Coordinates of C-alpha atoms in Angstrom, one line a residue:
X1 CA 30.7 14.9 0.6
X2 CA 29.8 16.4 -2.8
X3 CA 30.7 19.9 -3.6
X4 CA 28.6 20.0 -6.7
X5 CA 25.1 19.7 -4.9
X6 CA 22.4 21.0 -7.2
X7 CA 19.7 23.4 -5.8
X8 CA 17.0 20.7 -5.5
X9 CA 14.3 23.2 -4.9
X10 CA 14.8 25.0 -8.0
X11 CA 13.0 23.5 -11.1
X12 CA 15.2 25.0 -13.7
X13 CA 18.3 23.7 -12.0
X14 CA 16.9 20.4 -11.7
X15 CA 16.0 20.4 -15.3
X16 CA 19.7 21.4 -16.4
X17 CA 21.1 18.5 -14.1
X18 CA 18.7 16.1 -15.7
X19 CA 19.7 17.3 -19.2
X20 CA 23.4 17.0 -18.3
X21 CA 22.9 13.7 -16.4
X22 CA 24.7 15.2 -13.5
X23 CA 21.8 14.6 -10.9
X24 CA 23.2 11.8 -8.5
X25 CA 20.9 9.1 -7.3
X26 CA 20.8 6.7 -4.3
X27 CA 18.4 3.9 -4.0
X28 CA 18.1 2.5 -0.5
X29 CA 16.6 -1.0 -0.7
X30 CA 17.4 -2.9 -3.8
X31 CA 15.0 -5.9 -3.6
X32 CA 12.2 -6.8 -5.8
X33 CA 11.1 -3.4 -6.5
X34 CA 14.3 -1.2 -5.6
X35 CA 16.6 -3.0 -7.8
X36 CA 14.5 -2.4 -11.1
X37 CA 13.9 1.0 -9.9
X38 CA 17.6 1.8 -9.5
X39 CA 18.3 0.1 -12.9
X40 CA 15.7 2.5 -14.5
X41 CA 17.3 5.5 -13.3
X42 CA 20.9 4.1 -14.3
X43 CA 19.6 3.4 -17.7
X44 CA 18.4 7.0 -18.2
X45 CA 22.0 8.0 -17.8
X46 CA 21.8 9.1 -14.2
X47 CA 24.6 8.0 -11.9
X48 CA 22.8 5.7 -9.4
X49 CA 24.1 3.8 -6.5
X50 CA 22.1 1.1 -4.7
X51 CA 22.2 0.6 -0.8
X52 CA 21.4 -2.5 0.6
X53 CA 22.1 -4.4 4.2
X54 CA 22.0 -7.7 2.4
X55 CA 25.7 -8.5 2.0
X56 CA 24.9 -11.7 0.0
X57 CA 22.9 -9.4 -2.5
X58 CA 25.6 -6.8 -2.8
X59 CA 28.2 -9.4 -3.4
X60 CA 26.2 -11.2 -6.1
X61 CA 25.6 -7.9 -8.0
X62 CA 29.0 -6.9 -7.7
X63 CA 30.1 -10.2 -9.3
X64 CA 27.8 -9.3 -12.3
X65 CA 25.0 -11.6 -11.3
X66 CA 21.5 -10.6 -11.8
X67 CA 19.3 -11.8 -9.0
X68 CA 16.0 -11.4 -10.2
X69 CA 15.5 -14.0 -13.1
X70 CA 11.8 -13.9 -13.0
X71 CA 11.6 -10.3 -14.1
X72 CA 11.8 -10.2 -18.0
X73 CA 13.7 -7.3 -19.7
X74 CA 15.8 -6.3 -16.5
X75 CA 18.9 -8.7 -17.0
X76 CA 19.7 -7.0 -20.2
X77 CA 19.3 -3.6 -18.5
X78 CA 21.4 -4.6 -15.7
X79 CA 24.3 -5.8 -18.1
X80 CA 23.9 -2.4 -20.0
X81 CA 24.2 -0.2 -16.9
X82 CA 27.2 -2.2 -15.4
X83 CA 29.0 -1.8 -19.0
X84 CA 28.1 2.1 -19.0
X85 CA 29.3 2.2 -15.4
X86 CA 26.0 4.3 -14.3
X87 CA 25.2 1.8 -11.6
X88 CA 27.0 0.5 -8.5
X89 CA 25.9 -0.9 -5.4
X90 CA 27.3 -0.8 -1.7
X91 CA 26.3 -1.7 1.9
X92 CA 27.7 1.4 3.4
X93 CA 24.8 3.8 3.3
X94 CA 27.0 6.5 5.0
X95 CA 29.2 6.7 1.9
X96 CA 26.4 6.9 -0.6
X97 CA 23.8 9.2 0.8
X98 CA 25.9 12.2 1.3
X99 CA 27.0 12.3 -2.4
X100 CA 23.6 12.1 -3.7
X101 CA 21.1 14.7 -4.7
X102 CA 18.2 12.4 -4.9
X103 CA 17.6 9.7 -2.0
X104 CA 14.8 7.0 -3.0
X105 CA 13.5 4.8 -0.3
X106 CA 12.3 1.2 -1.4
X107 CA 12.3 -0.5 1.8
X108 CA 10.0 -3.2 3.0
X109 CA 6.9 -2.4 5.1
X110 CA 5.9 -6.1 6.4
X111 CA 3.5 -7.0 9.3
X112 CA 4.5 -8.3 12.7
X113 CA 2.9 -11.3 14.4
X114 CA 0.0 -9.3 15.4
X115 CA -0.9 -7.9 12.1
X116 CA 0.4 -4.5 12.8
X117 CA 2.6 -3.0 10.0
X118 CA 6.3 -2.8 10.7
X119 CA 7.8 0.3 9.5
X120 CA 11.3 -0.4 11.3
X121 CA 13.4 -0.5 8.2
X122 CA 12.0 3.2 7.1
X123 CA 12.4 4.3 10.5
X124 CA 15.9 3.1 11.1
X125 CA 16.9 4.6 7.6
X126 CA 15.3 7.9 8.5
X127 CA 17.2 8.0 11.7
X128 CA 20.4 7.5 9.8
X129 CA 19.4 10.1 7.2
X130 CA 19.1 12.5 10.0
X131 CA 22.8 12.4 10.4
X132 CA 24.1 11.7 6.8
X133 CA 22.1 13.6 4.7
X134 CA 23.5 16.5 2.9
X135 CA 21.7 19.8 3.0
X136 CA 19.8 20.3 -0.3
X137 CA 18.8 16.7 -0.9
X138 CA 15.5 15.5 -1.9
X139 CA 14.0 12.2 -0.1
X140 CA 11.4 10.1 -2.1
X141 CA 9.6 7.4 -0.2
X142 CA 8.3 4.7 -2.7
X143 CA 7.7 2.3 -0.1
X144 CA 4.0 1.5 0.6
X145 CA 2.9 3.2 4.0
X146 CA -0.1 4.4 5.7
X147 CA -1.7 8.0 4.8
X148 CA 0.1 10.3 7.3
X149 CA 3.2 8.3 7.9
X150 CA 5.4 11.0 5.9
X151 CA 3.8 13.8 7.7
X152 CA 3.6 12.4 11.2
X153 CA 6.8 10.3 11.3
X154 CA 9.2 10.6 8.5
X155 CA 9.8 14.3 8.5
X156 CA 10.5 14.5 12.6
X157 CA 12.7 11.5 12.2
X158 CA 14.8 13.1 9.5
X159 CA 14.9 16.4 11.2
X160 CA 15.7 14.8 14.7
X161 CA 19.5 15.8 14.7
X162 CA 18.6 19.6 14.3
X163 CA 20.8 20.0 11.4
X164 CA 18.1 19.6 8.8
X165 CA 14.9 21.3 8.3
X166 CA 11.9 20.3 6.0
X167 CA 11.5 22.7 3.1
X168 CA 14.7 24.5 4.1
X169 CA 17.6 22.2 4.1
X170 CA 15.7 18.9 2.7
X171 CA 12.8 18.0 0.7
X172 CA 10.5 15.0 0.9
X173 CA 7.9 13.5 -1.3
X174 CA 6.4 10.2 -2.3
X175 CA 5.9 8.1 -5.5
X176 CA 4.4 4.9 -4.4
X177 CA 5.5 2.0 -6.4
X178 CA 2.7 0.2 -8.3
X179 CA 4.4 -2.7 -10.3
X180 CA 3.3 -6.3 -10.3
X181 CA 5.9 -8.8 -9.6
X182 CA 6.9 -10.6 -12.6
X183 CA 5.7 -7.6 -14.7
X184 CA 7.7 -4.9 -13.3
X185 CA 9.3 -3.7 -16.7
X186 CA 5.9 -3.5 -18.5
X187 CA 4.4 -1.7 -15.6
X188 CA 7.1 0.7 -15.1
X189 CA 6.9 1.8 -18.7
X190 CA 3.2 1.7 -19.0
X191 CA 1.3 2.3 -16.0
X192 CA 0.6 5.9 -14.5
X193 CA 2.1 6.8 -11.1
X194 CA 1.2 9.1 -8.2
X195 CA 3.5 12.0 -6.9
X196 CA 3.0 14.1 -4.0
X197 CA 5.3 16.6 -2.0
X198 CA 5.2 18.7 1.0
X199 CA 4.3 21.6 -1.3
X200 CA 3.5 22.1 -4.8
X201 CA 6.9 23.1 -6.0
X202 CA 8.4 19.8 -4.8
X203 CA 5.7 17.7 -6.5
X204 CA 6.6 19.3 -9.7
X205 CA 10.2 18.6 -9.1
X206 CA 9.5 14.9 -8.3
X207 CA 7.3 14.7 -11.4
X208 CA 9.9 16.3 -13.7
X209 CA 12.7 13.7 -12.4
X210 CA 10.1 10.6 -12.9
X211 CA 9.2 11.8 -16.4
X212 CA 12.8 11.8 -17.2
X213 CA 13.3 8.2 -16.3
X214 CA 9.9 6.6 -16.8
X215 CA 7.9 8.3 -19.7
X216 CA 4.4 7.6 -18.2
X217 CA 1.6 9.6 -17.1
X218 CA 2.3 11.1 -13.5
X219 CA -0.7 12.2 -11.5
X220 CA 0.0 15.0 -9.2
X221 CA -1.6 14.6 -5.6
X222 CA -2.3 17.5 -3.3
X223 CA 0.2 15.9 -0.8
X224 CA 1.8 12.7 0.4
X225 CA -1.0 11.3 2.5
X226 CA -3.3 11.5 -0.5
X227 CA -0.9 9.7 -2.8
X228 CA -0.4 7.0 -0.2
X229 CA -4.2 6.7 0.3
X230 CA -4.7 6.1 -3.4
X231 CA -2.0 3.3 -3.5
X232 CA -3.7 1.5 -0.5
X233 CA -7.2 2.1 -1.8
X234 CA -6.4 0.3 -5.2
X235 CA -4.6 -2.7 -3.5
X236 CA -7.2 -3.2 -0.8
X237 CA -10.0 -2.9 -3.4
X238 CA -8.5 -6.3 -4.9
X239 CA -8.3 -7.8 -1.6
X240 CA -12.0 -7.1 -0.7
X241 CA -13.0 -8.4 -4.2
X242 CA -11.1 -11.6 -4.0
X243 CA -12.7 -12.2 -0.6
X244 CA -16.1 -11.5 -2.3
X245 CA -15.5 -14.2 -4.8
X246 CA -13.9 -16.5 -2.8
X247 CA -16.9 -16.5 -0.2
X248 CA -19.5 -16.9 -3.0
X249 CA -17.3 -19.7 -4.4
X250 CA -17.9 -21.8 -1.0
X251 CA -21.6 -21.5 -1.4
X252 CA -21.7 -22.2 -5.2
X253 CA -19.7 -25.5 -4.6
X254 CA -22.7 -26.5 -2.4
X255 CA -25.3 -25.3 -4.9
X256 CA -23.6 -27.4 -7.6
X257 CA -22.6 -24.1 -9.7
X258 CA -19.2 -23.7 -11.1
X259 CA -17.7 -20.3 -10.0
X260 CA -15.6 -20.0 -13.3
X261 CA -18.7 -20.2 -15.4
X262 CA -20.4 -17.6 -13.3
X263 CA -17.4 -15.1 -13.6
X264 CA -16.7 -15.7 -17.2
X265 CA -20.4 -14.6 -17.8
X266 CA -20.3 -11.8 -15.4
X267 CA -17.3 -10.1 -16.8
X268 CA -19.3 -9.5 -20.0
X269 CA -21.1 -6.7 -18.1
X270 CA -19.2 -3.5 -18.8
X271 CA -18.9 -2.4 -15.1
X272 CA -17.9 -5.7 -13.6
X273 CA -14.1 -6.1 -12.8
X274 CA -13.3 -9.9 -12.7
X275 CA -11.5 -11.4 -9.6
X276 CA -10.9 -15.1 -8.9
X277 CA -11.2 -17.1 -5.8
X278 CA -8.3 -19.2 -4.7
X279 CA -6.3 -20.7 -1.6
X280 CA -5.6 -17.5 -0.2
X281 CA -4.0 -14.0 -0.8
X282 CA -0.3 -13.7 0.0
X283 CA 2.5 -11.4 -1.0
X284 CA 4.1 -8.3 0.3
X285 CA 1.1 -6.1 -0.7
X286 CA -2.5 -7.1 -0.4
X287 CA -2.6 -8.5 3.0
X288 CA -0.4 -6.1 4.4
X289 CA -2.1 -3.1 2.7
X290 CA -5.3 -4.1 4.3
X291 CA -3.8 -4.2 7.7
X292 CA -2.2 -0.8 7.0
X293 CA -5.7 0.7 6.8
X294 CA -7.0 -1.3 9.6
X295 CA -4.1 0.1 11.5
X296 CA -5.0 3.6 10.3
X297 CA -8.6 3.1 11.4
X298 CA -7.8 2.0 14.8
X299 CA -5.5 5.0 15.1
X300 CA -8.5 7.5 14.0
X301 CA -11.2 5.8 15.8
X302 CA -12.9 4.4 12.7
X303 CA -14.2 1.0 12.0
X304 CA -13.4 -0.6 8.7
X305 CA -15.8 -3.6 8.8
X306 CA -15.6 -4.7 5.1
X307 CA -11.9 -4.7 4.9
X308 CA -11.6 -6.6 8.3
X309 CA -14.4 -9.3 7.2
X310 CA -12.4 -9.5 3.9
X311 CA -9.2 -10.4 5.6
X312 CA -10.8 -12.9 7.5
X313 CA -12.3 -14.7 4.5
X314 CA -9.2 -14.8 2.6
X315 CA -7.1 -15.9 5.7
X316 CA -9.6 -19.0 6.0
X317 CA -9.4 -20.2 2.5
X318 CA -6.3 -22.5 3.1
X319 CA -8.5 -24.2 5.6
X320 CA -11.1 -24.9 2.9
X321 CA -8.6 -26.4 0.7
X322 CA -7.6 -28.8 3.5
X323 CA -11.2 -29.5 3.8
X324 CA -11.5 -30.3 0.1
X325 CA -8.6 -32.8 0.1
X326 CA -10.0 -34.5 3.3
X327 CA -13.4 -34.9 1.6
X328 CA -11.8 -36.5 -1.5
X329 CA -10.0 -38.9 0.6
X330 CA -13.1 -39.8 2.3
X331 CA -14.9 -40.5 -1.1
X332 CA -11.7 -42.5 -2.2
X333 CA -12.1 -44.7 1.2
X334 CA -8.2 -43.5 1.9
X335 CA -7.0 -42.4 5.2
X336 CA -5.6 -38.9 5.2
X337 CA -3.2 -39.8 8.0
X338 CA 0.4 -40.9 6.9
X339 CA -0.7 -40.4 3.2
X340 CA 1.6 -38.7 0.8
X341 CA 0.2 -35.5 -0.8
X342 CA 2.1 -33.1 -3.2
X343 CA 1.8 -29.5 -3.2
X344 CA 1.9 -27.9 -6.6
X345 CA 3.1 -24.3 -6.4
X346 CA 4.8 -22.6 -3.4
X347 CA 4.8 -18.8 -4.6
X348 CA 2.2 -16.5 -3.5
X349 CA 1.1 -15.7 -7.0
X350 CA 1.8 -17.2 -10.6
X351 CA 5.1 -17.1 -12.3
X352 CA 7.1 -15.4 -9.8
X353 CA 9.7 -16.7 -7.2
X354 CA 8.3 -15.2 -4.0
X355 CA 6.9 -17.2 -1.0
X356 CA 6.1 -14.2 1.2
X357 CA 3.0 -14.8 3.1
X358 CA 2.0 -17.7 0.7
X359 CA -1.1 -19.7 1.6
X360 CA 0.8 -22.7 0.7
X361 CA 2.7 -22.3 3.8
X362 CA -0.5 -22.5 5.7
X363 CA -1.8 -25.5 3.7
X364 CA 1.4 -27.2 4.4
X365 CA 1.2 -26.7 8.3
X366 CA -2.3 -27.8 8.3
X367 CA -1.8 -31.1 6.4
X368 CA 1.2 -31.8 8.7
X369 CA -0.9 -31.5 11.9
X370 CA -3.3 -34.1 10.3
X371 CA -0.2 -36.3 9.9
X372 CA 0.1 -36.0 6.2
X373 CA 3.5 -36.6 4.5
X374 CA 3.7 -33.4 2.6
X375 CA 5.9 -33.1 -0.5
X376 CA 6.6 -29.9 -2.5
X377 CA 6.9 -28.9 -6.1
X378 CA 7.5 -25.7 -7.8
X379 CA 9.3 -24.7 -11.0
X380 CA 10.8 -21.7 -9.4
X381 CA 12.1 -23.6 -6.2
X382 CA 13.9 -26.9 -7.2
X383 CA 16.1 -28.9 -5.0
X384 CA 16.0 -26.6 -2.2
X385 CA 14.4 -26.1 1.3
X386 CA 11.1 -24.3 1.6
X387 CA 8.9 -24.4 4.8
X388 CA 11.4 -27.0 6.2
X389 CA 10.9 -29.6 3.5
X390 CA 13.2 -30.2 0.3
X391 CA 11.4 -29.4 -2.9
X392 CA 11.1 -32.0 -5.8
X393 CA 12.7 -31.3 -9.1
X394 CA 10.8 -33.8 -11.3
X395 CA 7.2 -33.9 -11.3
X396 CA 6.8 -37.0 -13.5
X397 CA 9.0 -39.1 -11.1
X398 CA 7.5 -37.9 -7.9
X399 CA 3.8 -38.2 -8.8
X400 CA 3.5 -42.0 -9.0
X401 CA 4.4 -42.2 -5.5
X402 CA 1.7 -39.8 -4.3
X403 CA -1.7 -40.4 -2.9
X404 CA -2.9 -37.0 -3.7
X405 CA -2.0 -33.4 -5.1
X406 CA -3.3 -29.9 -4.5
X407 CA -2.6 -27.1 -7.1
X408 CA -2.0 -24.0 -4.8
X409 CA -0.2 -21.5 -7.4
X410 CA -1.6 -20.8 -10.9
X411 CA 1.9 -21.2 -12.7
X412 CA 1.8 -21.3 -16.3
X413 CA 3.9 -24.3 -16.4
X414 CA 0.9 -26.3 -14.5
X415 CA -1.5 -25.5 -17.3
X416 CA 0.7 -27.6 -19.6
X417 CA 0.6 -30.7 -17.3
X418 CA -1.2 -33.5 -19.1
X419 CA -4.2 -34.6 -17.1
X420 CA -3.2 -38.2 -17.6
X421 CA -0.1 -37.6 -15.4
X422 CA -2.2 -37.2 -12.3
X423 CA -4.0 -40.3 -13.1
X424 CA -0.7 -42.1 -12.4
X425 CA -0.8 -41.2 -8.6
X426 CA -1.3 -44.2 -6.4
X427 CA -4.6 -42.9 -5.4
X428 CA -5.5 -40.3 -8.0
X429 CA -6.9 -37.7 -6.0
X430 CA -6.6 -33.9 -7.2
X431 CA -7.6 -30.6 -5.7
X432 CA -7.2 -27.6 -7.9
X433 CA -7.6 -24.1 -6.3
X434 CA -6.9 -22.0 -9.2
X435 CA -9.4 -23.2 -11.9
X436 CA -6.6 -24.9 -13.9
X437 CA -7.9 -28.3 -14.4
X438 CA -11.1 -29.1 -16.6
X439 CA -13.2 -31.2 -14.1
X440 CA -14.7 -33.2 -17.1
X441 CA -11.1 -34.3 -18.3
X442 CA -10.2 -35.0 -14.7
X443 CA -13.4 -37.3 -14.1
X444 CA -12.6 -39.2 -17.7
X445 CA -9.2 -40.1 -16.2
X446 CA -11.0 -41.5 -13.1
X447 CA -9.4 -38.8 -11.0
X448 CA -11.4 -38.0 -7.7
X449 CA -11.4 -34.1 -8.2
X450 CA -12.2 -31.1 -6.1
X451 CA -12.0 -27.8 -7.6
X452 CA -12.4 -24.7 -5.5
X453 CA -15.6 -23.2 -6.4
X454 CA -16.2 -25.8 -8.9
X455 CA -19.6 -27.1 -8.1
X456 CA -21.8 -29.2 -10.6
X457 CA -19.1 -31.7 -11.4

């Protein structure tokens, strides 16, 4: 255990520790957000250690291999901090935590099979901290959690061993992450962040530390639960609005209206914030964030009808995609059963290597139940097994063998595919769920085309 712990409650002492770069940082959970966070602290000159239970990840990092190739800018920072020896990783939390002044928690908060938020990772670490946290440490939770989770759960879990007491022997606060996968460096260096602590003094100390590392505006919240409420509000706003335009797109298809034309014109109005329809909403944030608020609502006896309805709409969009391909096969006088269909895009969002809660999985499963022989292609997943199927590594070679194709993810690479390539399929049938393909060009190539929300063609 360190003998040189700073007084984490003293603003001036923390300021001196930052100036001398003697503040020691431990980041628990070094995944998509945690690793860039740890690298950012290490780049500022603070001795930073990352902790993770993934031994394969630890081994990879210790071998000098950067695991997030789809996060521009961070590989250079990774090499820099390894060279400067300000960053290290371990799987042994009991060695890292006691010697650190600042403990950052960047742990996943997924859902279980019943769509109930799963805080088991945070709970497990909190129970561990109750035995290994040094007195006079500051714990900051970056994970996305429900309002009140810090106050109602985390504090009592860390205090459980009776050796630690909040605001006496340890401090806690939040600074919810707000970075977009694939754009984390940009977001970490440009977007404002929320800070909240159990009291005003701790909020100021968290603000001081994060300003030292990130140089962005930090918005002080009155407490932890308000900061977490803001984070969830901003993400669920997106989930609801995607559901809104997706539902409209279903009607516009029947009316012969092109949803993309509607949205491009609508965004000209000063107070309209554009959202696009699609095959569904995936990832570790939006679907889970909506269920986090729904879980809070159930706990507090409130009914959040709009959020619940939005979730149902977004979760039904993969079914509509299957309806589109089925309809196109009818027009082509082809039988869907035993046909070969290529899914283009497996990631839940464009230009990242991440399939968490991806709508592509649901589409694949629904097609397989209809007897379709499904093939997969994604530039981020070549020659590997995804959803139990081997991915293809060459689009030009595989397309001529296909009876149809569905664009599920709007990867930038897909925007550069010549429309003529799709016409080489055995039965040129194409469904575009992301507004990438020009319907007029598709028709010129004699492709039977369906665009999600693209009525009028």
